[in-house]
Amino acid sequence: MTDTQHTKIQREVATGTLSQTAADLQDERLIRNEGLGGAVQSFFGRVRRGDLGQLPVIIGLIVIWAIFTVLNPTFLSADNLSNLVQEMTPTGIIALGIVLVLLLGQIDLSVGSVSGLASAVVGVLAVQVGMPYLVAILIAMAVGVLIGLLYGFLFIRFGVPSFVITLAGLLGFLGIQVWILGANGSINIPFQSWFTQFAFAWFLPPWVAYLLAALAGGSILYGDLMRARRRHAAGLSTTALSITLVKAISLAVVLAFVAWYFSTSRGTGVMFTLFVVLVVLFDYLLIRTRWGRSIYAVGGNVEAARRAGIRVNWVFISVFMLCSFLAATGGILQTAYGQSANLQSGTGDVNLDAIAAAVIGGTSLFGGRGRAWSALLGIIVIFSITSGLNLLNLNSAARYVITAIVLLLAVIVDSLSRRSRAAHGQA
């Protein structure tokens, strides 16, 4: 790469006009490719360099769905898929927070306990104290934010590993949850409340779902066109219009098909829609904002990020706060879906499923690589396995074994990809 090209890429990174993948590859030729043929060439170039993205999990998901459909055709029915996406949403939102922490090369082992504590807070305040549900929910979310702030302070002030901090949090907040719930250990949420109806009975009308699908495609089109305009104004190469159109139209068509298929059953759940909106929002924040690019920089190399002028401490604190906030949000939604706040809230498989979903979805354990979509794809894989095995009347033993194998394969793929990138001179 010539000095001129290197300077140009540095300018693109500084102005935020270069995508995270291209910046990591430091290869301007991937950007100069035009048209669909160039896009395909760029894709295979990234794969050869070990930048697999979500490709392995998408292939794995197709294989899993194909196997379970052959064994039981009911698996891909609209009824089963509608139930699947509703059940996975609370844990999926928790997994979204884990993705953020893993991007920094850290871990949060307490998300299950934080979600259980938030569940207990909502149950006690709304049912026993008599507060409006919205007020109780906001207080529970604030508790999550404060917990994340505490984690961030302990991490940057005393240098305690996040593994130890959050392990202590797992035990401590579980104890507080037990104390808050009291002797009975369970608080039932009235089914008639809007809180539980939100999780059970609120589904989008088909026309609203189609409208959201069109808006999603339109937002992709608008965002890419505005980005191309900024790059053109800066004298930089731009993506061909044909690629932008194909992306926008494909997304709108796929989402419209999903909305139509769900409409043959109960429809698209509002709670699941909230999950997808959160994934889209955080993916935008990670890819298109200075804060998001700072997360990737810190996860790739903390010292280099600090010398580049990034406020590393603020990045750590903000991510821990968001992770605990999302954990609390997931616990609140699980309370609504389960119609109860009890001692089992946030325990069991919540921690394992959330962490496994983030890793299986394509987030690197080594930091610096992953997307918000990892949470959605990973949780679909885990709950697809659970749903498929339930339809085959197999017990939880098989689910644990299969999930463990899938998780191990995901880590192996991540390690091999990292080795391949190192061989090609990538970070």
Short mmCIF file of C-alpha atoms in Angstrom, two decimals:
data_model
loop_
_atom_site.label_atom_id
_atom_site.label_comp_id
_atom_site.label_asym_id
_atom_site.label_seq_id
_atom_site.Cartn_x
_atom_site.Cartn_y
_atom_site.Cartn_z
CA MET A 1 0.00 0.00 0.00
CA THR A 2 1.39 3.39 -0.98
CA ASP A 3 1.82 6.33 1.40
CA THR A 4 -1.02 8.14 -0.37
CA GLN A 5 -3.38 5.21 0.13
CA HIS A 6 -2.35 4.86 3.77
CA THR A 7 -2.98 8.58 4.40
CA LYS A 8 -6.35 8.31 2.70
CA ILE A 9 -7.43 5.41 4.89
CA GLN A 10 -6.29 7.25 8.01
CA ARG A 11 -8.48 10.18 6.97
CA GLU A 12 -11.45 7.87 6.42
CA VAL A 13 -11.05 6.29 9.85
CA ALA A 14 -10.72 9.68 11.52
CA THR A 15 -13.86 11.05 9.85
CA GLY A 16 -15.86 7.89 10.49
CA THR A 17 -16.56 7.28 6.81
CA LEU A 18 -14.80 3.92 6.67
CA SER A 19 -16.67 0.81 7.75
CA GLN A 20 -15.31 -1.27 10.60
CA THR A 21 -14.53 -4.26 8.38
CA ALA A 22 -12.64 -2.25 5.76
CA ALA A 23 -10.74 -0.36 8.46
CA ASP A 24 -9.62 -3.62 10.01
CA LEU A 25 -8.53 -5.02 6.69
CA GLN A 26 -6.66 -1.82 5.70
CA ASP A 27 -7.37 -2.71 2.09
CA GLU A 28 -8.74 0.08 -0.06
CA ARG A 29 -9.22 -2.25 -2.98
CA LEU A 30 -12.26 -3.74 -1.23
CA ILE A 31 -13.86 -0.30 -1.26
CA ARG A 32 -12.96 0.47 -4.88
CA ASN A 33 -14.78 -2.65 -6.16
CA GLU A 34 -17.94 -1.51 -7.88
CA GLY A 35 -21.16 -3.32 -8.68
CA LEU A 36 -22.45 -6.67 -7.49
CA GLY A 37 -19.45 -8.50 -8.93
CA GLY A 38 -17.12 -6.35 -6.88
CA ALA A 39 -19.20 -6.97 -3.77
CA VAL A 40 -18.96 -10.73 -4.27
CA GLN A 41 -15.22 -10.44 -4.82
CA SER A 42 -14.88 -8.37 -1.64
CA PHE A 43 -16.90 -10.93 0.33
CA PHE A 44 -14.71 -13.85 -0.68
CA GLY A 45 -11.64 -11.74 -0.03
CA ARG A 46 -12.77 -11.16 3.56
CA VAL A 47 -13.50 -14.87 4.00
CA ARG A 48 -10.02 -15.79 2.77
CA ARG A 49 -8.56 -13.40 5.32
CA GLY A 50 -10.51 -15.09 8.12
CA ASP A 51 -13.16 -12.38 8.52
CA LEU A 52 -16.13 -14.77 8.54
CA GLY A 53 -18.58 -12.52 10.36
CA GLN A 54 -21.94 -14.22 10.91
CA LEU A 55 -21.48 -16.65 8.02
CA PRO A 56 -20.76 -19.76 10.18
CA VAL A 57 -23.79 -19.21 12.43
CA ILE A 58 -26.09 -18.61 9.45
CA ILE A 59 -24.94 -21.85 7.86
CA GLY A 60 -25.29 -23.64 11.19
CA LEU A 61 -28.79 -22.27 11.68
CA ILE A 62 -29.85 -23.49 8.24
CA VAL A 63 -28.49 -26.96 9.02
CA ILE A 64 -30.24 -27.07 12.42
CA TRP A 65 -33.57 -25.99 10.94
CA ALA A 66 -33.24 -28.48 8.08
CA ILE A 67 -32.55 -31.38 10.46
CA PHE A 68 -35.42 -30.60 12.82
CA THR A 69 -37.83 -30.00 9.95
CA VAL A 70 -37.03 -33.42 8.51
CA LEU A 71 -37.50 -35.05 11.92
CA ASN A 72 -40.66 -33.07 12.71
CA PRO A 73 -42.31 -30.84 10.06
CA THR A 74 -44.10 -28.93 12.83
CA PHE A 75 -40.82 -27.25 13.73
CA LEU A 76 -41.07 -24.56 11.02
CA SER A 77 -44.78 -23.99 11.48
CA ALA A 78 -45.86 -20.40 12.11
CA ASP A 79 -47.26 -21.35 15.52
CA ASN A 80 -44.00 -22.90 16.70
CA LEU A 81 -41.80 -20.11 15.36
CA SER A 82 -44.07 -17.47 16.87
CA ASN A 83 -43.75 -19.12 20.28
CA LEU A 84 -40.00 -19.54 19.80
CA VAL A 85 -39.27 -15.86 19.14
CA GLN A 86 -41.43 -14.75 22.06
CA GLU A 87 -39.74 -17.14 24.49
CA MET A 88 -36.23 -16.19 23.39
CA THR A 89 -36.69 -12.41 23.56
CA PRO A 90 -35.87 -11.78 27.27
CA THR A 91 -32.68 -13.86 27.14
CA GLY A 92 -31.83 -12.39 23.74
CA ILE A 93 -31.89 -8.86 25.14
CA ILE A 94 -29.58 -10.00 27.94
CA ALA A 95 -27.27 -11.54 25.30
CA LEU A 96 -27.15 -8.17 23.53
CA GLY A 97 -25.47 -6.72 26.63
CA ILE A 98 -23.01 -9.61 26.69
CA VAL A 99 -22.06 -8.79 23.09
CA LEU A 100 -21.07 -5.28 24.14
CA VAL A 101 -18.91 -6.55 27.00
CA LEU A 102 -17.24 -9.21 24.87
CA LEU A 103 -16.33 -6.59 22.27
CA LEU A 104 -14.11 -5.09 24.97
CA GLY A 105 -12.57 -8.47 25.69
CA GLN A 106 -14.34 -8.59 29.07
CA ILE A 107 -17.12 -10.75 30.54
CA ASP A 108 -20.15 -10.29 32.78
CA LEU A 109 -21.12 -13.40 34.73
CA SER A 110 -23.82 -11.67 36.76
CA VAL A 111 -26.39 -10.86 34.06
CA GLY A 112 -28.66 -13.62 35.31
CA SER A 113 -28.61 -12.34 38.89
CA VAL A 114 -29.11 -8.74 37.73
CA SER A 115 -32.12 -9.81 35.66
CA GLY A 116 -33.52 -11.72 38.65
CA LEU A 117 -33.01 -8.72 40.93
CA ALA A 118 -34.83 -6.45 38.45
CA SER A 119 -37.64 -8.99 38.31
CA ALA A 120 -37.93 -8.96 42.10
CA VAL A 121 -37.91 -5.15 42.21
CA VAL A 122 -40.77 -4.92 39.69
CA GLY A 123 -42.78 -7.60 41.49
CA VAL A 124 -42.45 -6.03 44.92
CA LEU A 125 -43.01 -2.42 43.84
CA ALA A 126 -45.88 -3.08 41.44
CA VAL A 127 -47.78 -5.81 43.28
CA GLN A 128 -46.97 -5.43 46.97
CA VAL A 129 -46.32 -1.69 47.20
CA GLY A 130 -48.88 -0.78 44.56
CA MET A 131 -46.75 1.46 42.36
CA PRO A 132 -47.73 1.91 38.70
CA TYR A 133 -46.01 -0.70 36.57
CA LEU A 134 -44.21 1.92 34.50
CA VAL A 135 -42.67 3.50 37.62
CA ALA A 136 -41.62 0.09 38.95
CA ILE A 137 -40.06 -0.77 35.59
CA LEU A 138 -38.09 2.47 35.46
CA ILE A 139 -36.79 1.93 38.99
CA ALA A 140 -35.71 -1.63 38.13
CA MET A 141 -33.91 -0.35 35.02
CA ALA A 142 -32.20 2.32 37.13
CA VAL A 143 -31.00 -0.41 39.49
CA GLY A 144 -29.41 -2.15 36.51
CA VAL A 145 -27.66 1.04 35.41
CA LEU A 146 -26.28 1.63 38.92
CA ILE A 147 -24.96 -1.93 39.09
CA GLY A 148 -23.13 -1.42 35.80
CA LEU A 149 -21.73 1.87 37.10
CA LEU A 150 -20.43 0.05 40.17
CA TYR A 151 -18.78 -2.60 37.99
CA GLY A 152 -17.14 0.04 35.82
CA PHE A 153 -15.84 1.96 38.85
CA LEU A 154 -14.33 -1.15 40.44
CA PHE A 155 -12.78 -2.16 37.14
CA ILE A 156 -11.06 1.13 36.30
CA ARG A 157 -10.30 2.28 39.87
CA PHE A 158 -8.86 -0.92 41.34
CA GLY A 159 -8.09 -2.97 38.24
CA VAL A 160 -10.12 -5.94 39.48
CA PRO A 161 -10.75 -8.36 36.59
CA SER A 162 -14.30 -8.23 35.29
CA PHE A 163 -14.52 -11.98 35.81
CA VAL A 164 -14.04 -11.54 39.57
CA ILE A 165 -16.22 -8.42 39.87
CA THR A 166 -19.18 -9.95 38.11
CA LEU A 167 -18.75 -13.31 39.82
CA ALA A 168 -19.09 -11.48 43.13
CA GLY A 169 -22.09 -9.67 41.68
CA LEU A 170 -23.66 -12.98 40.68
CA LEU A 171 -23.61 -14.14 44.30
CA GLY A 172 -24.33 -10.79 45.95
CA PHE A 173 -27.31 -9.75 43.82
CA LEU A 174 -28.76 -13.24 44.01
CA GLY A 175 -28.74 -12.84 47.78
CA ILE A 176 -30.43 -9.44 47.53
CA GLN A 177 -33.06 -10.94 45.23
CA VAL A 178 -33.84 -13.64 47.81
CA TRP A 179 -34.05 -11.01 50.55
CA ILE A 180 -36.39 -8.76 48.54
CA LEU A 181 -38.78 -11.57 47.64
CA GLY A 182 -39.11 -12.52 51.30
CA ALA A 183 -40.39 -15.71 52.87
CA ASN A 184 -42.81 -16.65 50.11
CA GLY A 185 -40.15 -16.35 47.44
CA SER A 186 -42.70 -15.69 44.71
CA ILE A 187 -44.91 -12.81 43.57
CA ASN A 188 -47.58 -13.43 40.95
CA ILE A 189 -48.27 -10.78 38.32
CA PRO A 190 -51.96 -10.37 37.38
CA PHE A 191 -52.57 -11.67 33.88
CA GLN A 192 -55.03 -8.87 33.16
CA SER A 193 -52.38 -6.16 33.61
CA TRP A 194 -50.99 -4.43 30.52
CA PHE A 195 -47.56 -5.57 31.72
CA THR A 196 -48.25 -9.26 31.10
CA GLN A 197 -50.48 -8.54 28.11
CA PHE A 198 -47.51 -6.82 26.47
CA ALA A 199 -45.57 -10.09 26.58
CA PHE A 200 -48.45 -12.46 25.81
CA ALA A 201 -51.21 -10.83 23.85
CA TRP A 202 -49.80 -7.82 22.00
CA PHE A 203 -49.16 -8.62 18.34
CA LEU A 204 -48.65 -6.25 15.45
CA PRO A 205 -51.44 -5.95 12.86
CA PRO A 206 -50.11 -7.28 9.51
CA TRP A 207 -50.14 -3.82 7.89
CA VAL A 208 -47.99 -2.42 10.71
CA ALA A 209 -45.51 -5.27 10.31
CA TYR A 210 -45.33 -4.67 6.54
CA LEU A 211 -44.85 -0.95 7.15
CA LEU A 212 -41.96 -1.64 9.54
CA ALA A 213 -40.40 -3.94 6.93
CA ALA A 214 -40.60 -1.17 4.34
CA LEU A 215 -39.18 1.36 6.81
CA ALA A 216 -36.27 -0.97 7.58
CA GLY A 217 -35.40 -1.25 3.90
CA GLY A 218 -35.84 2.48 3.45
CA SER A 219 -33.57 3.25 6.39
CA ILE A 220 -30.83 1.08 4.89
CA LEU A 221 -31.22 2.85 1.56
CA TYR A 222 -31.19 6.32 3.14
CA GLY A 223 -28.25 5.55 5.44
CA ASP A 224 -26.09 4.16 2.65
CA LEU A 225 -26.94 7.03 0.30
CA MET A 226 -26.05 9.60 2.96
CA ARG A 227 -22.81 7.78 3.69
CA ALA A 228 -21.97 7.67 -0.02
CA ARG A 229 -22.67 11.40 -0.23
CA ARG A 230 -20.27 12.14 2.65
CA ARG A 231 -17.58 9.95 1.13
CA HIS A 232 -18.00 11.58 -2.26
CA ALA A 233 -17.74 15.03 -0.70
CA ALA A 234 -14.52 13.94 1.02
CA GLY A 235 -13.10 12.69 -2.28
CA LEU A 236 -13.38 9.03 -1.29
CA SER A 237 -14.63 6.04 -3.25
CA THR A 238 -18.26 5.03 -2.80
CA THR A 239 -20.26 1.82 -2.97
CA ALA A 240 -22.14 1.24 -6.22
CA LEU A 241 -25.82 2.17 -6.14
CA SER A 242 -26.78 -1.34 -7.33
CA ILE A 243 -25.35 -2.85 -4.14
CA THR A 244 -27.26 -0.39 -1.96
CA LEU A 245 -30.52 -1.14 -3.78
CA VAL A 246 -30.05 -4.90 -3.51
CA LYS A 247 -29.38 -4.63 0.25
CA ALA A 248 -32.40 -2.43 0.92
CA ILE A 249 -34.84 -4.38 -1.24
CA SER A 250 -33.62 -7.77 0.04
CA LEU A 251 -34.04 -6.71 3.66
CA ALA A 252 -37.53 -5.34 3.07
CA VAL A 253 -38.62 -8.46 1.19
CA VAL A 254 -37.25 -10.86 3.83
CA LEU A 255 -38.86 -8.94 6.70
CA ALA A 256 -42.15 -8.70 4.81
CA PHE A 257 -42.11 -12.45 4.24
CA VAL A 258 -41.45 -13.08 7.94
CA ALA A 259 -44.30 -10.73 8.85
CA TRP A 260 -46.63 -12.51 6.41
CA TYR A 261 -45.67 -15.94 7.72
CA PHE A 262 -46.23 -14.94 11.34
CA SER A 263 -49.56 -13.39 10.36
CA THR A 264 -50.79 -16.88 9.38
CA SER A 265 -50.62 -17.60 13.12
CA ARG A 266 -50.94 -14.98 15.86
CA GLY A 267 -48.78 -12.38 14.15
CA THR A 268 -45.51 -10.67 15.02
CA GLY A 269 -45.15 -10.17 18.77
CA VAL A 270 -44.61 -6.63 20.03
CA MET A 271 -42.06 -7.91 22.56
CA PHE A 272 -40.05 -9.61 19.81
CA THR A 273 -40.31 -6.45 17.69
CA LEU A 274 -38.79 -4.52 20.61
CA PHE A 275 -35.86 -6.95 20.65
CA VAL A 276 -35.23 -6.50 16.92
CA VAL A 277 -35.43 -2.71 17.27
CA LEU A 278 -32.84 -2.82 20.07
CA VAL A 279 -30.54 -4.97 17.93
CA VAL A 280 -30.83 -2.55 15.00
CA LEU A 281 -30.28 0.44 17.31
CA PHE A 282 -27.15 -0.97 18.94
CA ASP A 283 -25.78 -2.17 15.61
CA TYR A 284 -26.11 1.39 14.32
CA LEU A 285 -24.45 2.79 17.44
CA LEU A 286 -21.57 0.33 17.14
CA ILE A 287 -20.91 0.85 13.45
CA ARG A 288 -21.90 4.45 12.78
CA THR A 289 -20.95 6.40 15.91
CA ARG A 290 -17.66 7.48 17.47
CA TRP A 291 -18.65 5.68 20.68
CA GLY A 292 -19.14 2.41 18.83
CA ARG A 293 -15.87 2.69 16.92
CA SER A 294 -14.16 3.40 20.25
CA ILE A 295 -15.48 0.09 21.60
CA TYR A 296 -13.90 -1.81 18.71
CA ALA A 297 -10.66 0.12 19.15
CA VAL A 298 -10.47 -0.57 22.89
CA GLY A 299 -11.35 -4.23 22.36
CA GLY A 300 -8.63 -4.53 19.73
CA ASN A 301 -5.86 -2.81 21.69
CA VAL A 302 -6.46 -0.83 24.88
CA GLU A 303 -3.12 0.93 24.95
CA ALA A 304 -3.28 1.93 21.29
CA ALA A 305 -6.79 3.28 21.83
CA ARG A 306 -5.64 5.31 24.83
CA ARG A 307 -2.74 6.80 22.89
CA ALA A 308 -5.13 7.67 20.07
CA GLY A 309 -7.02 9.91 22.49
CA ILE A 310 -9.99 7.63 23.16
CA ARG A 311 -11.53 7.99 26.63
CA VAL A 312 -10.94 4.36 27.53
CA ASN A 313 -12.33 4.59 31.06
CA TRP A 314 -15.59 6.09 29.82
CA VAL A 315 -15.91 3.33 27.22
CA PHE A 316 -15.57 0.64 29.90
CA ILE A 317 -18.04 2.33 32.26
CA SER A 318 -20.64 2.95 29.55
CA VAL A 319 -20.50 -0.64 28.32
CA PHE A 320 -20.82 -2.15 31.80
CA MET A 321 -23.77 0.17 32.47
CA LEU A 322 -25.50 -0.80 29.24
CA CYS A 323 -24.88 -4.50 29.84
CA SER A 324 -26.50 -4.38 33.28
CA PHE A 325 -29.31 -2.18 31.92
CA LEU A 326 -30.08 -4.73 29.22
CA ALA A 327 -29.87 -7.54 31.76
CA ALA A 328 -32.43 -5.74 33.92
CA THR A 329 -34.63 -5.16 30.87
CA GLY A 330 -34.49 -8.85 30.00
CA GLY A 331 -35.41 -9.78 33.56
CA ILE A 332 -38.38 -7.39 33.50
CA LEU A 333 -39.68 -8.89 30.25
CA GLN A 334 -39.19 -12.42 31.59
CA THR A 335 -41.30 -11.44 34.61
CA ALA A 336 -44.09 -10.30 32.29
CA TYR A 337 -43.83 -13.42 30.14
CA GLY A 338 -43.70 -15.79 33.13
CA GLN A 339 -46.33 -13.80 35.08
CA SER A 340 -44.22 -14.13 38.19
CA ALA A 341 -41.18 -12.84 40.04
CA ASN A 342 -39.67 -15.71 42.00
CA LEU A 343 -36.45 -17.29 43.21
CA GLN A 344 -35.96 -18.98 39.83
CA SER A 345 -35.96 -15.66 37.96
CA GLY A 346 -32.53 -15.13 36.41
CA THR A 347 -31.19 -18.48 37.62
CA GLY A 348 -30.87 -21.76 35.77
CA ASP A 349 -29.74 -21.39 32.17
CA VAL A 350 -30.10 -17.61 31.80
CA ASN A 351 -26.41 -16.83 32.29
CA LEU A 352 -25.22 -19.72 30.16
CA ASP A 353 -27.70 -19.10 27.35
CA ALA A 354 -26.94 -15.36 27.17
CA ILE A 355 -23.16 -15.83 27.04
CA ALA A 356 -23.42 -18.80 24.68
CA ALA A 357 -25.74 -16.86 22.36
CA ALA A 358 -23.26 -13.98 22.06
CA VAL A 359 -20.37 -16.34 21.26
CA ILE A 360 -22.32 -18.66 18.97
CA GLY A 361 -23.66 -15.61 17.12
CA GLY A 362 -20.14 -14.62 16.09
CA THR A 363 -18.77 -12.31 18.80
CA SER A 364 -15.10 -12.96 19.44
CA LEU A 365 -14.00 -13.89 22.94
CA PHE A 366 -10.76 -12.02 22.25
CA GLY A 367 -12.49 -8.66 21.83
CA GLY A 368 -12.78 -6.22 18.97
CA ARG A 369 -14.93 -8.32 16.63
CA GLY A 370 -18.65 -8.89 16.50
CA ARG A 371 -21.96 -7.22 15.74
CA ALA A 372 -25.17 -6.62 17.65
CA TRP A 373 -26.77 -9.13 15.30
CA SER A 374 -24.74 -11.82 17.08
CA ALA A 375 -27.23 -11.72 19.97
CA LEU A 376 -30.21 -12.29 17.67
CA LEU A 377 -28.61 -15.05 15.60
CA GLY A 378 -27.08 -16.81 18.60
CA ILE A 379 -30.26 -16.85 20.66
CA ILE A 380 -32.21 -18.16 17.66
CA VAL A 381 -29.74 -21.05 17.43
CA ILE A 382 -30.02 -21.93 21.12
CA PHE A 383 -33.80 -21.74 21.31
CA SER A 384 -34.15 -23.56 17.98
CA ILE A 385 -32.25 -26.46 19.52
CA THR A 386 -34.46 -26.33 22.60
CA SER A 387 -37.68 -26.16 20.58
CA GLY A 388 -36.63 -28.90 18.18
CA LEU A 389 -35.66 -31.30 20.96
CA ASN A 390 -38.91 -30.59 22.81
CA LEU A 391 -40.88 -31.48 19.69
CA LEU A 392 -38.92 -34.75 19.54
CA ASN A 393 -39.73 -35.39 23.23
CA LEU A 394 -36.05 -35.43 24.22
CA ASN A 395 -35.00 -34.27 27.67
CA SER A 396 -32.74 -31.41 28.69
CA ALA A 397 -29.67 -33.66 28.75
CA ALA A 398 -29.60 -33.74 24.95
CA ARG A 399 -30.06 -29.97 24.79
CA TYR A 400 -27.10 -29.33 27.08
CA VAL A 401 -24.85 -31.64 25.08
CA ILE A 402 -25.84 -30.22 21.69
CA THR A 403 -25.57 -26.61 22.88
CA ALA A 404 -22.12 -27.39 24.32
CA ILE A 405 -20.99 -28.84 20.99
CA VAL A 406 -22.30 -25.83 19.05
CA LEU A 407 -20.61 -23.44 21.50
CA LEU A 408 -17.31 -25.29 21.23
CA LEU A 409 -17.49 -25.22 17.42
CA ALA A 410 -18.15 -21.47 17.53
CA VAL A 411 -15.07 -20.86 19.68
CA ILE A 412 -12.95 -23.09 17.41
CA VAL A 413 -14.11 -21.14 14.36
CA ASP A 414 -13.31 -17.89 16.15
CA SER A 415 -9.82 -19.11 17.05
CA LEU A 416 -9.13 -20.34 13.51
CA SER A 417 -10.39 -17.06 12.06
CA ARG A 418 -8.13 -15.11 14.40
CA ARG A 419 -5.17 -17.28 13.37
CA SER A 420 -6.00 -16.73 9.70
CA ARG A 421 -6.23 -12.98 10.14
CA ALA A 422 -2.87 -13.00 11.94
CA ALA A 423 -1.36 -14.95 9.04
CA HIS A 424 -2.58 -12.22 6.68
CA GLY A 425 -1.18 -9.48 8.89
CA GLN A 426 -4.50 -8.46 10.40
CA ALA A 427 -5.16 -7.48 14.01
#
